[in-house]
Amino acid sequence: MKFFSFLLLLISLNCFGQKPTIYGIGDSTMANKPLANENPERGWGQMLPQFLTDNITFDNRAVNGRSTKSFIDEKRWDAIYKILKPGDYVFIQFGHNDSKFADSTRYTNPHTSYRHNLIRFVTETREKGATPIIFSSITRRNFNEQGVLISTHTGYTLEARLVAQEFKVPFIDMEYYTELLEIKYGPEKSKQLHLHYKAGDIPFYPEGKEDNTHLNVKGGTEIAKIAVAELKKTNLDVVKYIKD
């Protein structure tokens, strides 16, 4: 019995060289998209593995339409919690769907339930010896008539930052850096990052598409690059798994 207990301890401490895993939890802006029928949509998490070495696994559990509330209520977090091990990472990015105030299955008050859901992700990740990293939501392409980019995530981004500060969690301010990206491209060219197609442009959207939230291959790749660049600025061990 002592031998088996010791063996289990070795496994739990990752002593057999088992690869660490990054779990991505979030919404459609991070999630993997089906590639069938030349679907142009991508989540930035879907584009992230190309920047990582083979010595780490990226397990993208982000799902379209999920908020912190629905991700927990659907037991998606429980499924990750059960298999988290020391040395793993959890990339946490929610906010787009937490703001759906007309949907009781998803809406969270940013300063109460959203905050406490983030705290739960952080504390339970640490219980398993893994490392949480909070990412603010990426910005929407929401330019006004004067060409000013207007935030739609204010309360949620603020609370994500405050939770990170209070609990000493690494924080990647994706809203800020994606704002810079959208502004750099400008009101018209920033369409190149999103799902903007005229009727007949591509077979997947025969009637055209105007989507200022979700990303195409170019947008997903550019935002994955932002995540990688900001991770490199930290002193986390995950940096050694990023390709030069």
XYZ file of C-alpha atoms in Angstrom, residues 8-244:
237
model
C 0.420 8.222 -6.773
C 2.386 10.997 -5.091
C 5.025 10.892 -7.828
C 2.340 11.096 -10.483
C 0.625 14.025 -8.755
C 3.948 15.865 -8.523
C 4.506 15.380 -12.242
C 7.704 13.468 -11.612
C 7.485 11.276 -14.689
C 7.930 14.149 -17.113
C 4.277 14.520 -17.956
C 3.736 17.622 -20.033
C 2.112 20.591 -18.341
C -1.205 21.662 -19.797
C -2.650 25.106 -20.386
C -6.438 25.060 -20.100
C -8.205 27.892 -21.879
C -11.566 28.780 -20.348
C -13.683 31.471 -21.907
C -16.123 32.320 -24.655
C -16.324 32.334 -28.447
C -13.546 34.867 -28.904
C -11.109 32.282 -27.497
C -12.833 29.051 -28.572
C -11.912 26.594 -31.304
C -14.089 26.854 -34.410
C -14.992 24.048 -36.822
C -12.960 24.130 -40.014
C -15.524 22.439 -42.263
C -16.678 24.157 -45.442
C -13.842 26.688 -45.279
C -15.239 28.401 -42.205
C -13.150 31.605 -41.818
C -13.888 32.112 -38.099
C -11.214 31.460 -35.485
C -10.836 32.047 -31.767
C -7.519 33.481 -30.631
C -7.016 30.418 -28.447
C -7.328 28.293 -31.559
C -4.371 30.143 -33.076
C -2.209 30.077 -29.926
C -0.609 26.594 -30.184
C 1.483 27.612 -33.215
C 3.471 29.870 -30.865
C 4.083 27.159 -28.250
C 6.689 24.419 -28.140
C 5.851 20.724 -28.163
C 6.713 20.519 -24.461
C 3.351 21.883 -23.362
C -0.240 21.055 -24.290
C -2.886 23.696 -24.920
C -6.328 22.293 -24.121
C -8.811 24.908 -25.270
C -12.033 24.428 -23.274
C -13.505 27.828 -24.202
C -17.003 27.505 -25.679
C -19.185 29.812 -27.737
C -21.735 31.774 -25.752
C -20.480 30.936 -22.281
C -20.214 33.274 -19.327
C -18.561 32.543 -15.996
C -22.006 31.492 -14.740
C -22.951 29.123 -17.546
C -19.430 27.667 -17.703
C -19.765 26.721 -14.048
C -23.433 25.679 -14.182
C -22.771 23.328 -17.102
C -20.043 21.614 -15.033
C -17.391 22.595 -17.556
C -15.199 23.997 -14.809
C -15.699 20.906 -12.646
C -14.427 18.751 -15.514
C -11.201 20.763 -15.650
C -10.797 20.979 -11.880
C -10.874 17.190 -11.578
C -7.860 16.754 -13.863
C -5.762 19.830 -13.009
C -2.281 18.930 -11.817
C 0.707 20.822 -10.413
C 2.491 22.729 -13.139
C -0.623 23.335 -15.236
C -2.011 26.756 -16.172
C -5.539 28.107 -16.566
C -6.064 31.046 -18.925
C -9.287 32.745 -17.778
C -11.132 35.117 -20.114
C -14.819 35.905 -19.724
C -16.980 38.998 -20.026
C -18.687 39.116 -23.407
C -21.559 36.899 -22.314
C -21.582 37.801 -18.640
C -23.042 41.123 -19.800
C -26.109 39.492 -21.448
C -28.598 41.074 -19.042
C -31.588 39.641 -20.937
C -30.431 36.063 -20.317
C -30.657 34.783 -16.736
C -28.621 31.675 -17.594
C -25.584 33.794 -18.469
C -25.780 37.262 -16.943
C -23.600 38.165 -13.978
C -23.293 41.432 -12.125
C -19.659 42.429 -12.733
C -19.107 43.503 -9.133
C -20.728 40.530 -7.417
C -21.266 37.182 -9.158
C -18.742 37.780 -11.964
C -16.140 38.786 -9.408
C -16.808 35.767 -7.213
C -16.778 33.369 -10.163
C -13.328 34.655 -11.112
C -12.208 34.203 -7.512
C -13.457 30.632 -7.597
C -11.469 29.878 -10.762
C -8.363 31.373 -9.163
C -8.590 29.704 -5.770
C -9.536 26.272 -7.084
C -6.775 26.391 -9.704
C -4.274 27.111 -6.949
C -5.692 24.326 -4.790
C -4.414 21.922 -7.449
C -0.967 23.498 -7.625
C -1.708 25.052 -11.013
C -1.297 28.687 -12.035
C -4.238 30.939 -12.963
C -3.814 33.855 -15.372
C -6.644 36.340 -15.869
C -7.145 37.905 -19.286
C -9.543 40.794 -19.787
C -11.967 40.392 -22.701
C -10.814 41.416 -26.141
C -12.467 44.583 -27.392
C -15.257 44.696 -29.917
C -14.798 46.645 -33.138
C -17.124 49.395 -31.940
C -16.157 52.695 -33.563
C -18.551 55.629 -33.332
C -19.237 58.101 -36.139
C -16.203 60.139 -35.090
C -13.895 57.122 -35.371
C -13.521 56.659 -31.615
C -13.394 53.077 -30.356
C -15.968 52.664 -27.550
C -15.581 49.975 -24.878
C -18.457 47.599 -24.144
C -16.750 45.770 -21.251
C -15.959 48.512 -18.724
C -17.296 46.934 -15.514
C -16.042 43.465 -16.363
C -12.554 44.543 -17.325
C -12.291 46.639 -14.180
C -13.385 43.772 -11.952
C -11.039 41.305 -13.659
C -8.174 43.710 -12.963
C -9.230 44.191 -9.337
C -9.501 40.444 -8.688
C -6.053 39.957 -10.221
C -4.590 42.684 -8.000
C -6.267 41.477 -4.823
C -5.326 37.832 -5.299
C -1.924 38.525 -6.887
C -2.825 36.798 -10.123
C -0.962 37.556 -13.371
C -3.182 39.834 -15.445
C -3.071 40.295 -19.215
C -5.086 43.346 -20.230
C -6.290 42.052 -23.575
C -8.923 44.764 -23.860
C -6.278 47.475 -23.806
C -3.928 45.795 -26.259
C -6.702 44.810 -28.658
C -7.968 48.395 -28.512
C -4.521 49.465 -29.692
C -4.707 46.890 -32.471
C -8.150 48.016 -33.669
C -7.146 51.691 -33.518
C -3.947 50.955 -35.430
C -5.992 49.405 -38.238
C -8.639 52.115 -38.019
C -12.423 52.092 -38.479
C -12.349 50.652 -42.008
C -9.269 48.408 -42.186
C -10.074 46.825 -38.818
C -12.792 44.907 -40.648
C -9.907 42.767 -41.907
C -9.642 41.271 -38.399
C -13.287 40.266 -38.142
C -16.027 38.517 -40.076
C -16.818 41.198 -42.636
C -17.737 39.811 -46.036
C -19.938 41.051 -48.815
C -22.452 38.761 -50.496
C -20.554 36.409 -52.779
C -17.124 37.065 -51.223
C -16.767 33.596 -49.724
C -18.900 30.432 -49.972
C -19.329 30.135 -46.188
C -21.309 33.383 -46.039
C -23.103 33.507 -49.391
C -25.307 36.379 -48.226
C -22.453 38.256 -46.585
C -21.578 38.854 -42.935
C -20.950 41.810 -40.616
C -19.632 40.683 -37.251
C -17.569 43.061 -35.115
C -16.987 40.689 -32.202
C -15.651 37.481 -33.688
C -12.381 36.943 -35.498
C -11.107 35.529 -38.751
C -7.730 33.828 -39.223
C -5.894 37.146 -39.412
C -7.641 38.579 -36.352
C -7.243 35.421 -34.299
C -3.553 35.222 -35.155
C -2.895 38.877 -34.354
C -4.573 38.568 -30.973
C -2.765 35.320 -30.158
C 0.465 37.218 -30.866
C -0.608 39.851 -28.345
C -1.222 37.181 -25.703
C 2.201 35.657 -26.357
C 3.968 39.033 -26.250
C 2.349 39.916 -22.919
C 3.059 36.503 -21.405
C 6.716 36.968 -22.284
C 6.789 40.051 -20.063
C 5.914 37.964 -16.995
C 8.281 35.912 -14.860
C 6.124 32.807 -15.183
C 7.579 29.425 -16.109
C 5.139 29.252 -19.006
C 7.435 31.630 -20.881
C 9.902 28.799 -21.509
C 7.232 27.042 -23.567
C 6.872 29.948 -25.987
C 8.788 29.633 -29.238
C 11.523 32.187 -29.887
